[in-house]
Coordinates of C-alpha atoms in Angstrom, one line a residue:
Chain K
X22 CA 31.8 -22.0 -20.1
X23 CA 30.3 -24.7 -17.9
X24 CA 27.0 -26.2 -19.0
X25 CA 25.0 -28.6 -16.8
X26 CA 22.1 -30.2 -18.6
X27 CA 19.5 -32.3 -16.7
X28 CA 22.2 -33.6 -14.5
X29 CA 21.2 -36.5 -12.3
X30 CA 23.2 -38.8 -10.0
X31 CA 21.6 -41.7 -8.2
X32 CA 23.3 -44.0 -5.7
X33 CA 22.3 -47.5 -4.9
X34 CA 22.3 -47.7 -1.1
X35 CA 21.1 -50.3 1.4
X36 CA 17.9 -48.4 1.9
X37 CA 17.2 -48.1 -1.8
X38 CA 18.0 -45.6 -4.5
X39 CA 19.3 -42.2 -3.3
X40 CA 19.0 -39.3 -5.7
X41 CA 21.9 -37.1 -4.8
X42 CA 21.6 -34.7 -7.7
X43 CA 18.2 -34.4 -9.3
X44 CA 17.8 -33.0 -12.8
X45 CA 20.1 -29.9 -12.4
X46 CA 20.5 -27.6 -15.4
X47 CA 22.5 -24.5 -15.1
X48 CA 25.3 -22.6 -16.9
X49 CA 28.3 -20.8 -15.4
X50 CA 30.0 -18.0 -17.3
X51 CA 33.7 -17.7 -17.9
X52 CA 35.4 -15.6 -15.2
X53 CA 32.5 -16.0 -12.8
X54 CA 32.6 -16.9 -9.1
X55 CA 29.6 -19.2 -8.8
X56 CA 28.5 -20.4 -5.4
X57 CA 26.4 -23.4 -4.6
X58 CA 25.0 -23.4 -1.1
X59 CA 23.1 -26.1 0.7
X60 CA 23.0 -28.0 4.0
X61 CA 24.9 -31.2 4.2
X62 CA 23.2 -33.9 2.2
X63 CA 21.8 -31.5 -0.3
X64 CA 23.9 -33.0 -3.0
X65 CA 26.4 -30.2 -3.5
X66 CA 29.4 -32.4 -2.9
X67 CA 28.2 -34.8 -5.5
X68 CA 27.5 -32.0 -7.9
X69 CA 30.9 -30.5 -7.7
X70 CA 32.5 -34.0 -8.2
X71 CA 30.5 -34.4 -11.4
X72 CA 32.2 -31.3 -12.8
X73 CA 35.6 -33.0 -12.9
X74 CA 34.4 -36.5 -13.5
X75 CA 35.2 -37.8 -10.1
X76 CA 31.6 -39.0 -10.3
X77 CA 29.8 -40.1 -13.4
X78 CA 26.2 -38.9 -13.9
X79 CA 23.3 -41.3 -14.0
X80 CA 21.7 -39.0 -16.6
X81 CA 22.4 -35.6 -18.2
X82 CA 25.6 -34.1 -19.1
X83 CA 28.5 -31.8 -18.0
X84 CA 30.2 -29.7 -20.6
X85 CA 33.2 -27.5 -19.8
X86 CA 34.5 -25.4 -22.7
X87 CA 32.8 -27.6 -25.3
X88 CA 34.2 -30.8 -23.8
X89 CA 31.8 -33.3 -22.5
X90 CA 33.3 -34.2 -19.1
X91 CA 30.6 -36.7 -18.4
X92 CA 31.3 -38.6 -21.6
X93 CA 35.1 -38.9 -21.7
X94 CA 37.3 -41.3 -19.8
X95 CA 40.8 -42.6 -19.5
X96 CA 43.6 -40.3 -20.8
X97 CA 41.2 -37.7 -22.2
X98 CA 39.6 -37.3 -18.8
X99 CA 42.9 -37.2 -17.0
X100 CA 44.0 -34.4 -19.3
X101 CA 40.8 -32.5 -18.9
X102 CA 41.2 -32.7 -15.1
X103 CA 44.5 -30.7 -15.3
X104 CA 42.4 -27.8 -16.5
X105 CA 39.6 -28.2 -13.9
X106 CA 41.4 -28.4 -10.6
X107 CA 40.1 -28.7 -7.1
X108 CA 40.7 -27.6 -3.6
X109 CA 39.3 -29.3 -0.5
X110 CA 37.9 -28.8 2.9
X111 CA 40.7 -30.8 4.5
X112 CA 43.3 -29.6 2.1
X113 CA 44.4 -33.1 1.2
X114 CA 48.1 -32.4 1.0
X115 CA 50.7 -35.2 0.9
X116 CA 52.3 -35.2 4.3
X117 CA 55.4 -36.8 2.9
X118 CA 56.1 -33.9 0.7
X119 CA 57.2 -30.3 1.5
X120 CA 55.2 -27.3 0.4
X121 CA 57.2 -27.0 -2.8
X122 CA 57.0 -30.7 -3.6
X123 CA 53.3 -30.7 -3.0
X124 CA 52.9 -27.9 -5.5
X125 CA 55.1 -29.8 -8.0
X126 CA 53.0 -32.9 -7.7
X127 CA 50.4 -31.9 -10.4
X128 CA 53.3 -30.7 -12.6
X129 CA 54.9 -34.2 -12.3
X130 CA 51.6 -35.7 -13.3
X131 CA 51.5 -33.3 -16.3
X132 CA 55.0 -34.4 -17.3
X133 CA 56.7 -31.0 -16.8
X134 CA 60.5 -31.2 -16.7
X135 CA 62.2 -30.8 -13.3
X136 CA 63.6 -27.3 -13.7
X137 CA 60.4 -25.9 -15.0
X138 CA 58.5 -27.5 -12.1
X139 CA 60.8 -25.8 -9.6
X140 CA 60.4 -22.4 -11.2
X141 CA 56.7 -22.7 -11.4
X142 CA 56.3 -23.9 -7.8
X143 CA 58.4 -21.0 -6.5
X144 CA 56.3 -18.6 -8.5
X145 CA 53.1 -20.0 -7.0
X146 CA 54.5 -20.0 -3.5
X147 CA 55.0 -16.3 -4.0
X148 CA 51.5 -15.8 -5.4
X149 CA 49.8 -17.4 -2.5
X150 CA 51.9 -15.6 0.1
X151 CA 54.0 -18.5 1.4
X152 CA 57.5 -17.3 0.5
X153 CA 60.0 -18.7 2.9
X154 CA 57.9 -21.8 3.8
X155 CA 58.7 -23.8 0.6
X156 CA 60.6 -26.5 2.5
X157 CA 58.2 -26.8 5.4
X158 CA 56.1 -30.0 5.7
X159 CA 52.3 -29.7 5.9
X160 CA 52.4 -30.7 9.6
X161 CA 54.3 -27.5 10.3
X162 CA 51.7 -25.3 8.7
X163 CA 48.5 -23.7 10.1
X164 CA 45.1 -24.5 8.4
X165 CA 45.1 -21.3 6.4
X166 CA 48.7 -21.9 5.2
X167 CA 47.7 -25.5 4.2
X168 CA 44.8 -24.2 2.1
X169 CA 47.2 -21.7 0.5
X170 CA 49.4 -24.7 -0.5
X171 CA 46.2 -26.4 -1.8
X172 CA 45.4 -23.3 -3.9
X173 CA 48.9 -23.1 -5.3
X174 CA 48.8 -26.8 -6.1
X175 CA 45.5 -26.3 -7.9
X176 CA 46.8 -23.5 -9.9
X177 CA 50.0 -25.2 -11.0
X178 CA 48.8 -26.4 -14.4
X179 CA 47.0 -23.1 -15.3
X180 CA 43.5 -24.4 -15.0
X181 CA 40.5 -22.8 -16.6
X182 CA 38.2 -23.7 -13.6
X183 CA 38.8 -24.0 -9.9
X184 CA 36.4 -26.1 -7.9
X185 CA 36.3 -25.3 -4.2
X186 CA 34.9 -28.1 -2.0
X187 CA 34.0 -26.4 1.3
X188 CA 37.4 -24.8 1.1
X189 CA 37.0 -22.6 4.1
X190 CA 34.7 -24.7 6.3
X191 CA 37.6 -26.0 8.4
X192 CA 39.1 -22.6 9.0
X193 CA 38.4 -19.9 11.6
X194 CA 36.5 -16.7 10.4
X195 CA 39.6 -14.6 10.1
X196 CA 41.5 -17.2 8.1
X197 CA 38.4 -17.8 6.0
X198 CA 38.3 -14.1 5.0
X199 CA 42.0 -14.1 4.0
X200 CA 41.5 -17.3 1.9
X201 CA 38.4 -15.7 0.3
X202 CA 40.4 -12.6 -0.5
X203 CA 43.0 -14.7 -2.1
X204 CA 40.4 -16.5 -4.3
X205 CA 39.0 -13.1 -5.4
X206 CA 42.4 -11.9 -6.3
X207 CA 43.1 -15.0 -8.3
X208 CA 39.8 -14.7 -10.0
X209 CA 40.5 -11.1 -11.0
X210 CA 44.2 -11.6 -11.9
X211 CA 44.0 -14.8 -13.8
X212 CA 40.4 -14.6 -15.1
X213 CA 39.8 -18.0 -13.5
X214 CA 36.2 -19.4 -13.3
X215 CA 35.6 -20.4 -9.7
X216 CA 32.8 -22.8 -8.6
X217 CA 32.5 -23.2 -4.9
X218 CA 30.2 -25.2 -2.6
X219 CA 29.6 -24.2 0.9
X220 CA 27.0 -24.1 3.7
X221 CA 28.1 -20.7 4.9
X222 CA 26.2 -17.8 3.4
X223 CA 29.0 -15.5 4.5
X224 CA 31.2 -17.1 1.8
X225 CA 28.6 -16.5 -0.8
X226 CA 28.0 -12.9 0.3
X227 CA 31.7 -12.1 0.4
X228 CA 32.9 -13.4 -3.0
X229 CA 30.2 -14.9 -5.3
X230 CA 28.7 -13.2 -8.3
X231 CA 25.8 -15.7 -8.6
X232 CA 24.5 -18.4 -6.3
X233 CA 22.5 -21.5 -6.6
X234 CA 20.6 -22.8 -3.6
X235 CA 20.4 -26.6 -3.4
X236 CA 17.9 -28.7 -1.4
X237 CA 17.4 -32.4 -1.8
X238 CA 19.4 -32.6 -4.9
X239 CA 17.6 -29.8 -6.7
X240 CA 18.6 -26.2 -7.4
X241 CA 15.6 -24.4 -5.8
X242 CA 16.7 -20.9 -6.4
X243 CA 19.4 -19.3 -8.6
X244 CA 20.4 -15.8 -9.2
X245 CA 22.5 -12.8 -8.6
X246 CA 23.9 -12.7 -5.1
X247 CA 22.6 -9.2 -4.4
X248 CA 19.1 -10.1 -5.6
X249 CA 19.0 -13.3 -3.6
X250 CA 20.0 -11.4 -0.5
X251 CA 17.5 -8.7 -1.1
X252 CA 14.5 -10.8 -2.0
X253 CA 14.9 -14.5 -1.2
X254 CA 11.9 -16.5 -2.5
X255 CA 12.3 -20.0 -1.0
X256 CA 12.1 -20.6 2.7
X257 CA 15.5 -22.3 2.7
X258 CA 17.1 -19.3 1.0
X259 CA 15.6 -17.1 3.6
X260 CA 17.2 -19.2 6.3
X261 CA 20.6 -18.9 4.6
X262 CA 20.2 -15.1 4.2
X263 CA 19.2 -14.8 7.9
X264 CA 22.5 -16.5 8.7
X265 CA 24.3 -13.4 7.8
X266 CA 21.8 -10.6 8.3
X267 CA 20.5 -11.4 11.8
X268 CA 22.6 -12.4 14.7
X269 CA 19.8 -14.5 16.3
X270 CA 17.3 -16.6 14.5
X271 CA 14.9 -14.5 12.6
X272 CA 11.7 -15.5 14.4
X273 CA 13.3 -15.3 17.7
X274 CA 14.4 -11.8 17.0
X275 CA 10.9 -10.7 15.9
X276 CA 9.3 -12.2 19.0
X277 CA 11.7 -10.5 21.3
X278 CA 11.2 -7.1 19.5
X279 CA 7.5 -7.5 19.7
X280 CA 7.7 -8.1 23.4
X281 CA 10.1 -5.2 23.9
X282 CA 8.1 -2.7 21.7
X283 CA 4.4 -3.6 22.0
X284 CA 3.1 -0.3 20.8
X285 CA 2.6 0.8 17.2
X286 CA 3.7 -1.2 14.2
X287 CA 7.0 -3.0 13.5
X288 CA 8.3 -2.7 10.0
X289 CA 11.3 -4.3 8.4
X290 CA 12.8 -2.3 5.5
X291 CA 15.2 -3.8 2.9
X292 CA 17.5 -1.6 1.0
X293 CA 19.5 -2.5 -2.0
X294 CA 22.3 -0.9 -3.9
X295 CA 22.0 2.9 -4.3
X296 CA 18.9 3.0 -2.1
X297 CA 21.1 2.5 0.9
X298 CA 22.4 6.0 0.3
X299 CA 19.0 7.7 -0.2
X300 CA 17.5 9.7 2.7
X301 CA 14.2 7.7 2.8
X302 CA 14.0 8.0 6.6
X303 CA 14.3 11.8 6.5
X304 CA 11.4 12.1 4.0
X305 CA 9.3 9.6 6.0
X306 CA 9.7 11.7 9.2
X307 CA 9.2 15.0 7.5
X308 CA 6.0 14.1 5.7
X309 CA 4.3 11.8 8.1
X310 CA 3.2 12.7 11.6
X311 CA 4.4 9.3 13.1
X312 CA 7.0 8.6 15.7
X313 CA 9.8 6.6 14.2
X314 CA 12.0 4.5 16.4
X315 CA 15.0 2.7 15.0
X316 CA 15.2 -0.7 16.6
X317 CA 17.7 -2.6 14.6
X318 CA 19.7 -2.0 11.5
X319 CA 22.6 -3.2 9.5
X320 CA 24.2 -2.9 6.1
X321 CA 26.0 -5.8 4.5
X322 CA 28.4 -5.7 1.6
X323 CA 28.2 -8.4 -1.1
X324 CA 30.4 -8.7 -4.1
X325 CA 27.8 -6.9 -6.2
X326 CA 27.0 -4.0 -3.9
X327 CA 25.6 -3.2 -0.5
X328 CA 22.2 -4.1 0.9
X329 CA 20.7 -3.2 4.3
X330 CA 17.9 -4.0 6.6
X331 CA 16.3 -1.7 9.1
X332 CA 13.6 -2.5 11.7
X333 CA 11.5 0.5 12.6
X334 CA 8.8 1.0 15.2
X335 CA 6.1 3.3 13.9
X336 CA 3.8 4.9 16.5
X337 CA 0.8 7.2 15.9
X338 CA -2.7 7.1 14.6
X339 CA -3.5 4.0 12.5
X340 CA -4.3 6.0 9.4
X341 CA -1.0 7.8 9.5
X342 CA 0.9 4.5 10.0
X343 CA -0.9 3.1 6.9
X344 CA 0.0 6.1 4.9
X345 CA 3.6 6.0 6.1
X346 CA 3.9 2.3 5.1
X347 CA 2.4 3.0 1.7
X348 CA 4.9 5.9 1.3
X349 CA 7.7 3.4 1.9
X350 CA 6.3 0.9 -0.5
X351 CA 6.1 3.6 -3.2
X352 CA 9.7 4.4 -2.7
X353 CA 10.4 0.8 -3.8
X354 CA 11.9 0.0 -0.5
X355 CA 11.2 -3.6 0.3
X356 CA 8.8 -3.2 3.2
X357 CA 7.5 -5.9 5.4
X358 CA 5.2 -5.4 8.4
X359 CA 6.4 -7.8 10.9
X360 CA 3.4 -7.7 13.2
X361 CA 0.2 -5.8 13.8
X362 CA -0.3 -3.7 16.9
Chain N
X15 CA 87.8 -66.5 30.3
X16 CA 84.8 -67.2 28.1
X17 CA 86.1 -70.7 27.6
X18 CA 85.4 -71.4 31.3
X19 CA 81.8 -70.4 31.1
X20 CA 81.1 -71.7 27.6
X21 CA 83.4 -74.7 27.3
X22 CA 81.7 -76.3 24.3
X23 CA 81.2 -73.2 22.1
X24 CA 83.2 -73.2 18.9
X25 CA 83.3 -69.6 18.0
X26 CA 84.1 -70.3 14.4
X27 CA 81.0 -72.4 14.0
X28 CA 79.0 -69.9 15.9
X29 CA 80.1 -67.1 13.5
X30 CA 79.4 -69.2 10.4
X31 CA 76.0 -70.0 11.7
X32 CA 75.3 -66.4 12.5
X33 CA 76.2 -65.4 9.0
X34 CA 73.9 -68.1 7.6
X35 CA 71.0 -66.8 9.8
X36 CA 71.7 -63.2 8.7
X37 CA 71.9 -64.3 5.1
X38 CA 68.6 -66.2 5.2
X39 CA 66.8 -63.4 7.1
X40 CA 68.1 -60.7 4.7
X41 CA 67.2 -62.6 1.5
X42 CA 63.9 -63.7 2.8
X43 CA 63.0 -60.2 4.0
X44 CA 63.9 -58.7 0.7
X45 CA 61.7 -61.1 -1.3
X46 CA 59.0 -60.9 1.3
X47 CA 59.0 -57.1 1.0
X48 CA 58.7 -57.2 -2.8
X49 CA 56.1 -60.0 -3.0
X50 CA 54.1 -58.8 0.0
X51 CA 54.0 -55.2 -1.3
X52 CA 52.7 -56.4 -4.7
X53 CA 50.1 -58.6 -3.0
X54 CA 49.1 -55.8 -0.6
X55 CA 48.7 -53.3 -3.4
X56 CA 46.6 -55.7 -5.4
X57 CA 44.5 -56.4 -2.3
X58 CA 44.0 -52.7 -1.8
X59 CA 43.3 -51.6 -5.4
X60 CA 40.9 -54.4 -6.2
X61 CA 38.6 -53.4 -3.3
X62 CA 35.3 -51.9 -4.3
X63 CA 35.5 -48.3 -5.4
X64 CA 39.2 -48.5 -6.0
X65 CA 41.1 -48.1 -9.3
X66 CA 41.2 -51.9 -10.1
X67 CA 37.9 -52.8 -8.3
X68 CA 37.4 -56.5 -9.0
X69 CA 35.7 -58.7 -6.5
X70 CA 37.0 -61.9 -8.0
X71 CA 40.7 -61.0 -8.0
X72 CA 40.2 -59.4 -4.6
X73 CA 38.6 -62.6 -3.2
X74 CA 41.2 -64.9 -4.8
X75 CA 44.1 -62.9 -3.6
X76 CA 42.6 -62.6 -0.1
X77 CA 42.0 -66.3 0.0
X78 CA 45.5 -67.2 -1.1
X79 CA 47.0 -64.8 1.5
X80 CA 44.8 -66.2 4.3
X81 CA 45.6 -69.8 3.5
X82 CA 49.3 -69.4 3.5
X83 CA 49.2 -67.2 6.5
X84 CA 47.3 -69.8 8.4
X85 CA 49.5 -72.9 7.8
X86 CA 51.9 -73.4 10.7
X87 CA 55.4 -72.7 9.4
X88 CA 56.9 -76.0 10.4
X89 CA 54.2 -77.8 8.4
X90 CA 54.6 -75.4 5.5
X91 CA 58.3 -76.3 5.2
X92 CA 57.4 -80.0 4.9
X93 CA 54.6 -79.3 2.4
X94 CA 57.0 -77.3 0.3
X95 CA 59.8 -79.9 0.2
X96 CA 59.0 -81.1 -3.4
X97 CA 58.7 -77.5 -4.6
X98 CA 62.0 -76.6 -2.9
X99 CA 63.7 -79.7 -4.4
X100 CA 62.4 -78.6 -7.9
X101 CA 63.4 -74.9 -7.5
X102 CA 66.7 -75.1 -5.6
X103 CA 67.8 -78.6 -6.4
X104 CA 68.3 -79.5 -2.7
X105 CA 66.3 -79.4 0.5
X106 CA 69.3 -78.7 2.7
X107 CA 71.2 -75.5 3.5
X108 CA 70.2 -71.8 3.7
X109 CA 69.0 -71.4 0.1
X110 CA 66.7 -74.3 0.5
X111 CA 65.0 -72.6 3.4
X112 CA 64.2 -69.5 1.3
X113 CA 61.1 -70.6 -0.6
X114 CA 59.4 -71.7 2.6
X115 CA 60.5 -68.5 4.4
X116 CA 59.2 -66.2 1.7
X117 CA 56.0 -68.1 1.1
X118 CA 55.3 -68.1 4.8
X119 CA 56.1 -64.5 5.4
X120 CA 54.9 -62.7 2.3
X121 CA 51.2 -63.2 2.9
X122 CA 51.7 -62.0 6.5
X123 CA 53.4 -58.9 5.2
X124 CA 50.7 -58.4 2.5
X125 CA 48.2 -58.0 5.2
X126 CA 50.3 -55.4 7.0
X127 CA 50.7 -53.6 3.6
X128 CA 46.9 -53.6 3.2
X129 CA 46.4 -52.2 6.7
X130 CA 49.0 -49.5 6.0
X131 CA 47.4 -48.5 2.7
X132 CA 43.9 -48.3 4.3
X133 CA 45.3 -45.8 6.7
X134 CA 46.0 -43.3 3.9
X135 CA 43.7 -40.4 3.9
X136 CA 41.0 -41.0 1.2
X137 CA 41.0 -37.3 0.5
X138 CA 44.6 -37.4 -0.7
X139 CA 43.8 -40.2 -3.1
X140 CA 40.8 -38.2 -4.4
X141 CA 43.1 -35.1 -4.8
X142 CA 45.5 -37.2 -6.8
X143 CA 42.7 -38.4 -9.0
X144 CA 41.4 -34.9 -9.4
X145 CA 44.8 -33.8 -10.8
X146 CA 44.6 -36.5 -13.5
X147 CA 47.0 -39.0 -12.0
X148 CA 47.2 -42.4 -13.5
X149 CA 46.9 -45.4 -11.2
X150 CA 50.6 -46.1 -11.6
X151 CA 51.4 -42.5 -10.5
X152 CA 49.1 -42.9 -7.6
X153 CA 50.9 -46.1 -6.5
X154 CA 54.4 -44.6 -6.9
X155 CA 53.8 -41.1 -5.7
X156 CA 50.9 -41.4 -3.2
X157 CA 50.3 -44.9 -1.9
X158 CA 54.0 -45.8 -1.3
X159 CA 55.3 -42.6 0.2
X160 CA 52.2 -41.8 2.2
X161 CA 52.2 -45.2 3.9
X162 CA 56.0 -45.6 4.1
X163 CA 56.3 -45.4 7.9
X164 CA 53.8 -48.2 8.3
X165 CA 55.4 -50.2 5.5
X166 CA 58.8 -49.9 7.3
X167 CA 57.5 -50.8 10.7
X168 CA 55.6 -53.7 9.1
X169 CA 58.7 -55.1 7.4
X170 CA 60.5 -54.8 10.7
X171 CA 57.9 -57.0 12.5
X172 CA 58.1 -59.4 9.5
X173 CA 61.9 -59.5 9.5
X174 CA 61.9 -60.4 13.2
X175 CA 59.3 -63.1 12.6
X176 CA 61.6 -64.4 9.9
X177 CA 64.5 -64.7 12.3
X178 CA 62.3 -67.0 14.3
X179 CA 61.3 -68.9 11.1
X180 CA 65.0 -69.4 10.2
X181 CA 65.6 -71.0 13.5
X182 CA 62.7 -73.4 12.9
X183 CA 63.9 -74.1 9.4
X184 CA 67.3 -74.8 11.1
X185 CA 65.9 -77.7 13.0
X186 CA 65.2 -79.6 9.7
X187 CA 68.6 -78.7 8.3
X188 CA 68.6 -75.2 6.9
X189 CA 71.7 -74.3 8.7
X190 CA 72.3 -71.2 10.8
X191 CA 71.8 -70.6 14.5
X192 CA 68.7 -72.8 14.6
X193 CA 70.6 -75.9 13.4
X194 CA 73.5 -75.1 15.7
X195 CA 71.3 -74.7 18.8
X196 CA 69.3 -77.9 17.9
X197 CA 72.0 -80.3 16.7
X198 CA 75.0 -79.1 18.6
X199 CA 73.3 -77.7 21.6
X200 CA 70.2 -79.7 22.3
X201 CA 70.9 -83.1 20.8
X202 CA 74.5 -83.3 22.2
X203 CA 73.3 -81.9 25.5
X204 CA 75.5 -78.8 25.4
X205 CA 73.4 -76.1 27.1
X206 CA 76.0 -73.4 26.7
X207 CA 75.8 -73.7 22.8
X208 CA 72.0 -73.4 22.9
X209 CA 72.3 -70.5 25.2
X210 CA 74.9 -68.6 23.2
X211 CA 72.9 -69.2 20.0
X212 CA 69.9 -67.7 21.7
X213 CA 71.8 -64.7 22.8
X214 CA 73.1 -64.1 19.3
X215 CA 69.5 -64.4 17.9
X216 CA 68.4 -61.9 20.5
X217 CA 71.1 -59.5 19.4
X218 CA 70.0 -59.9 15.7
X219 CA 66.4 -59.2 16.7
X220 CA 67.3 -56.1 18.7
X221 CA 69.4 -54.7 15.9
X222 CA 66.6 -55.2 13.4
X223 CA 64.1 -53.5 15.7
X224 CA 66.5 -50.6 16.3
X225 CA 67.0 -50.0 12.6
X226 CA 63.3 -50.3 11.9
X227 CA 62.4 -47.8 14.7
X228 CA 65.1 -45.4 13.6
X229 CA 63.9 -45.4 10.0
X230 CA 60.3 -45.1 10.9
X231 CA 60.9 -42.0 13.0
X232 CA 63.2 -40.6 10.4
X233 CA 60.7 -40.7 7.5
X234 CA 57.6 -39.8 9.3
X235 CA 56.9 -36.1 8.7
X236 CA 53.4 -36.1 10.1

């Protein structure tokens, strides 16, 4: 559906050439919710703007449904943009227009007749849950409601792809969740392909099927969300995963635990998918003469399934601890000894 | 009763002069609005990274605007005498004042338009582009409506400045309250005529300000 090939974007700045997007190749399937995560300055904003031609690549190409977005211009590009719509962090509504008029704006651009515009706008207002507010001005709406207008506006011309530029970053956690739920329901009901960029791992966990991690213009890790959460490879990915799995910073937590539980061995277990329901702990305790102390644990739900982490303190003779750990490893539970006794 | 305080005021003349002043101000404001708006939009859209990005046009327009904005109005009138003679066929009367009034005020208003357009949220312009809007659609449906309160308060300020300009033009024979105050009042040493003309000008200014403020509040939905 979306094909990025060796995509590169360089900017000429006062300090020299800045490579915002550096040789990125990836493909996004139809109907997928694809997340791109990175810290600010990683190049994700530029990348998403290359997808609808708001930016032109320095090298490489962007292809959406066999149309080379990076090569077309003028009328062709304007028409393509009606099928690749976008929502924004700061909503970018026209303050001079009511909710309904804002949603009609892209329809006016597409040349839809007045009565059809009105019908379509009311339909979309219903879809995003804003019935009754059609004549309100943006200044009379909350952030979440403004984003709902943004989404309705983006859907007006029946796009194939929805680009979300930090769409929930200006919203509080509760509102973020309700907007994410709306995006999932749109994805499922309309079969829309969604590409979103964010710096919040929570967003990725909650709705994305696959994720690409960006750092310094490059995609450093890419994969299934559940897999990435379970076994992040790159340090930056680990930091993002820690955002949602551990309340405090990972190292801080480990140090504190080590101080609080100086005896024995601390082990972090990672569970994924079905394993979260298997009685691994019961077997461990039955078969191994070690004391098991549960220190910390959580289970997180991602779009593709659940995964959990559990931190255990194992106490007993060294040899028994070794054999307990090798038992865990054999059960294909991701096992990590945090610190030696 | 008024005759006792203002013995020299001929109310018929005063009324005729008032109408002339209103006529000059209204006509000049209208053309200033149109020309200033076009110049302001050109200045805005020829900036770097904008739809018509063109440094040469931007520089030339900017230079033109700055030059005409900097010439003192009374000198501008004199400089424009040949042009006015050619265009209007005379250099006396309200119509003869219009070229100078418009050429003096439009660059000023163009600057205000540019400021107003720069205040528009860049995200909104990006959103319009992302929907596939043409530049013409962006001008009509984004730039103008989103900056309308600032455009209206800008033309209010400009119209008030134009009332002052008409009085100055009056001194060299454009007619209106300026001519009345200068020829009838000052030169014939009739203080009451000058005073009355001043009061009428003040009333005109206050009315313009009131209308401008009313409209600005009315259209601003932010």
